[in-house]
PDB file of C-alpha atoms in Angstrom:
ATOM      1  CA  MET A 840     137.840 148.154 152.116  1.00 75.00           C
ATOM      2  CA  LEU A 841     136.206 150.490 149.587  1.00 84.00           C
ATOM      3  CA  TYR A 842     132.792 149.850 151.143  1.00 80.00           C
ATOM      4  CA  GLN A 843     134.096 150.903 154.564  1.00 82.00           C
ATOM      5  CA  ALA A 844     135.546 154.117 153.139  1.00 85.00           C
ATOM      6  CA  ILE A 845     132.275 154.977 151.397  1.00 87.00           C
ATOM      7  CA  SER A 846     130.303 154.154 154.533  1.00 83.00           C
ATOM      8  CA  LYS A 847     132.562 156.355 156.657  1.00 86.00           C
ATOM      9  CA  LEU A 848     132.261 159.247 154.182  1.00 87.00           C
ATOM     10  CA  ARG A 849     128.463 158.880 154.132  1.00 86.00           C
ATOM     11  CA  ASP A 850     128.390 158.952 157.945  1.00 83.00           C
ATOM     12  CA  GLN A 851     130.494 162.116 158.015  1.00 86.00           C
ATOM     13  CA  LEU A 852     128.193 163.821 155.503  1.00 86.00           C
ATOM     14  CA  ARG A 853     125.149 162.910 157.589  1.00 83.00           C
ATOM     15  CA  THR A 854     126.810 164.447 160.613  1.00 82.00           C
ATOM     16  CA  VAL A 855     127.800 167.650 158.767  1.00 84.00           C
ATOM     17  CA  PHE A 856     124.322 168.188 157.305  1.00 84.00           C
ATOM     18  CA  HIS A 857     122.529 167.261 160.567  1.00 78.00           C
ATOM     19  CA  VAL A 858     120.660 164.378 158.981  1.00 78.00           C
ATOM     20  CA  ARG A 859     121.001 162.355 162.156  1.00 72.00           C
ATOM     21  CA  ARG A 860     118.124 162.300 164.609  1.00 71.00           C
ATOM     22  CA  GLN A 861     117.964 161.178 168.181  1.00 71.00           C
ATOM     23  CA  ARG A 862     116.080 157.900 168.253  1.00 70.00           C
ATOM     24  CA  LEU A 863     113.262 157.438 170.697  1.00 72.00           C
ATOM     25  CA  LEU A 864     113.435 154.546 173.098  1.00 74.00           C
ATOM     26  CA  PRO A 865     111.026 151.837 171.920  1.00 77.00           C
ATOM     27  CA  PRO A 866     108.548 150.466 174.431  1.00 80.00           C
ATOM     28  CA  PRO A 867     109.778 147.465 176.393  1.00 81.00           C
ATOM     29  CA  GLY A 868     108.668 144.177 174.964  1.00 81.00           C
ATOM     30  CA  ALA A 869     108.049 140.817 176.547  1.00 87.00           C
ATOM     31  CA  LYS A 870     110.764 139.131 178.550  1.00 89.00           C
ATOM     32  CA  PRO A 871     113.386 137.890 176.061  1.00 89.00           C
ATOM     33  CA  ALA A 872     113.972 134.190 175.599  1.00 88.00           C
ATOM     34  CA  PHE A 873     117.153 132.340 176.449  1.00 88.00           C
ATOM     35  CA  GLY A 874     119.894 133.319 173.983  1.00 88.00           C
ATOM     36  CA  SER A 875     118.267 136.611 172.944  1.00 89.00           C
ATOM     37  CA  THR A 876     120.228 139.792 172.478  1.00 90.00           C
ATOM     38  CA  ILE A 877     119.367 143.062 174.194  1.00 91.00           C
ATOM     39  CA  THR A 878     120.822 146.515 173.535  1.00 90.00           C
ATOM     40  CA  LEU A 879     121.392 149.791 175.319  1.00 89.00           C
ATOM     41  CA  ASN A 880     122.712 152.658 173.206  1.00 87.00           C
ATOM     42  CA  ARG A 881     125.875 151.179 171.596  1.00 88.00           C
ATOM     43  CA  LEU A 882     126.080 148.110 173.857  1.00 91.00           C
ATOM     44  CA  LYS A 883     124.860 144.624 172.985  1.00 91.00           C
ATOM     45  CA  MET A 884     124.430 141.864 175.547  1.00 92.00           C
ATOM     46  CA  GLN A 885     123.516 138.256 174.808  1.00 91.00           C
ATOM     47  CA  LEU A 886     121.394 136.577 177.470  1.00 92.00           C
ATOM     48  CA  PHE A 887     122.974 133.142 177.622  1.00 89.00           C
ATOM     49  CA  LEU A 888     121.464 132.701 181.104  1.00 88.00           C
ATOM     50  CA  PRO A 889     117.708 132.680 181.731  1.00 89.00           C
ATOM     51  CA  ILE A 890     116.393 135.798 183.464  1.00 90.00           C
ATOM     52  CA  ASP A 891     113.273 136.242 185.536  1.00 89.00           C
ATOM     53  CA  TYR A 892     110.616 138.922 185.189  1.00 93.00           C
ATOM     54  CA  GLU A 893     112.056 141.029 188.003  1.00 93.00           C
ATOM     55  CA  GLN A 894     115.463 141.174 186.304  1.00 92.00           C
ATOM     56  CA  TRP A 895     113.892 142.047 182.933  1.00 92.00           C
ATOM     57  CA  GLU A 896     111.845 144.844 184.502  1.00 93.00           C
ATOM     58  CA  TRP A 897     114.991 146.193 186.166  1.00 92.00           C
ATOM     59  CA  LEU A 898     116.885 146.131 182.848  1.00 92.00           C
ATOM     60  CA  THR A 899     114.050 147.839 180.940  1.00 93.00           C
ATOM     61  CA  LEU A 900     113.933 150.633 183.529  1.00 92.00           C
ATOM     62  CA  ARG A 901     117.579 151.305 182.664  1.00 91.00           C
ATOM     63  CA  GLY A 902     116.868 151.401 178.919  1.00 91.00           C
ATOM     64  CA  TRP A 903     117.725 147.881 177.724  1.00 92.00           C
ATOM     65  CA  ARG A 904     115.540 146.620 174.876  1.00 90.00           C
ATOM     66  CA  THR A 905     115.407 143.489 172.760  1.00 89.00           C
ATOM     67  CA  LEU A 906     117.332 143.767 169.504  1.00 79.00           C
ATOM     68  CA  GLU A 907     115.271 143.704 166.320  1.00 75.00           C
ATOM     69  CA  SER A 908     117.912 142.535 163.884  1.00 70.00           C
ATOM     70  CA  ARG A 909     115.851 142.907 160.728  1.00 70.00           C
ATOM     71  CA  GLN A 910     117.161 145.937 158.834  1.00 69.00           C
ATOM     72  CA  ASN A 911     119.402 146.934 161.739  1.00 73.00           C
ATOM     73  CA  ARG A 912     122.792 147.942 160.367  1.00 77.00           C
ATOM     74  CA  ARG A 913     124.056 149.639 163.505  1.00 81.00           C
ATOM     75  CA  ARG A 914     127.256 148.400 165.093  1.00 86.00           C
ATOM     76  CA  TYR A 915     127.359 147.599 168.789  1.00 87.00           C
ATOM     77  CA  TYR A 916     130.009 146.856 171.383  1.00 90.00           C
ATOM     78  CA  ARG A 917     129.549 143.336 172.724  1.00 90.00           C
ATOM     79  CA  VAL A 918     129.491 143.136 176.515  1.00 91.00           C
ATOM     80  CA  PRO A 919     131.814 140.329 177.699  1.00 91.00           C
ATOM     81  CA  ARG A 920     130.213 137.119 178.966  1.00 92.00           C
ATOM     82  CA  SER A 921     131.862 137.488 182.358  1.00 92.00           C
ATOM     83  CA  ALA A 922     130.225 140.900 182.863  1.00 92.00           C
ATOM     84  CA  VAL A 923     126.815 139.537 181.810  1.00 92.00           C
ATOM     85  CA  THR A 924     127.215 136.651 184.254  1.00 93.00           C
ATOM     86  CA  ARG A 925     128.179 139.026 187.065  1.00 94.00           C
ATOM     87  CA  LEU A 926     125.173 141.239 186.338  1.00 92.00           C
ATOM     88  CA  LEU A 927     122.651 138.407 186.176  1.00 91.00           C
ATOM     89  CA  HIS A 928     123.973 136.701 189.328  1.00 93.00           C
ATOM     90  CA  ALA A 929     124.281 139.928 191.349  1.00 92.00           C
ATOM     91  CA  THR A 930     122.008 140.620 194.282  1.00 91.00           C
ATOM     92  CA  PRO A 931     119.596 143.532 193.871  1.00 86.00           C
ATOM     93  CA  ASP A 932     121.939 145.661 196.004  1.00 88.00           C
ATOM     94  CA  GLU A 933     125.029 144.895 193.885  1.00 92.00           C
ATOM     95  CA  ARG A 934     123.234 145.020 190.535  1.00 92.00           C
ATOM     96  CA  GLU A 935     123.335 148.812 190.158  1.00 92.00           C
ATOM     97  CA  PHE A 936     127.100 148.913 190.746  1.00 93.00           C
ATOM     98  CA  VAL A 937     127.798 146.119 188.226  1.00 92.00           C
ATOM     99  CA  HIS A 938     125.496 147.742 185.649  1.00 92.00           C
ATOM    100  CA  GLN A 939     127.227 151.109 186.052  1.00 92.00           C
ATOM    101  CA  ARG A 940     130.619 149.479 185.451  1.00 92.00           C
ATOM    102  CA  ILE A 941     129.315 147.812 182.266  1.00 91.00           C
ATOM    103  CA  VAL A 942     127.873 151.050 180.885  1.00 90.00           C
ATOM    104  CA  GLU A 943     130.866 153.246 181.748  1.00 88.00           C
ATOM    105  CA  HIS A 944     133.548 150.796 180.571  1.00 86.00           C
ATOM    106  CA  LYS A 945     135.675 151.942 177.608  1.00 83.00           C
ATOM    107  CA  TYR A 946     135.231 149.129 175.089  1.00 79.00           C
ATOM    108  CA  ASP A 947     137.978 148.202 172.645  1.00 74.00           C
ATOM    109  CA  LYS A 948     137.313 148.623 168.911  1.00 74.00           C
ATOM    110  CA  LYS A 949     137.755 144.845 168.551  1.00 70.00           C
ATOM    111  CA  ARG A 950     134.394 144.416 170.329  1.00 67.00           C
ATOM    112  CA  LEU A 951     132.549 146.576 167.792  1.00 69.00           C
ATOM    113  CA  GLU A 952     130.255 144.373 165.709  1.00 67.00           C
TER     114      GLU A 952
END
């Protein structure tokens, strides 16, 4: 409880003193393995289904990158499994619509990890 209060105060001070910087998008890596986690801004999606190279290229063009969990203390909203399944099984024509719904969805605080 105390740690959360200190962390929140530290975050507010960083915002007030403009310590925060916009992070650059890292270059896309190799296609992630089964079970890997990818991120886009504050969203985190676990790939519990195998993806092909075409799907990975499509995701990287929209900004998704593999998550480097070493020294990463950021908190992400977990995308529900049903949405990930819909996205990975969608046809190329439907994929953009499903992706837009995932990105624009208002996630509940319970999903913040």
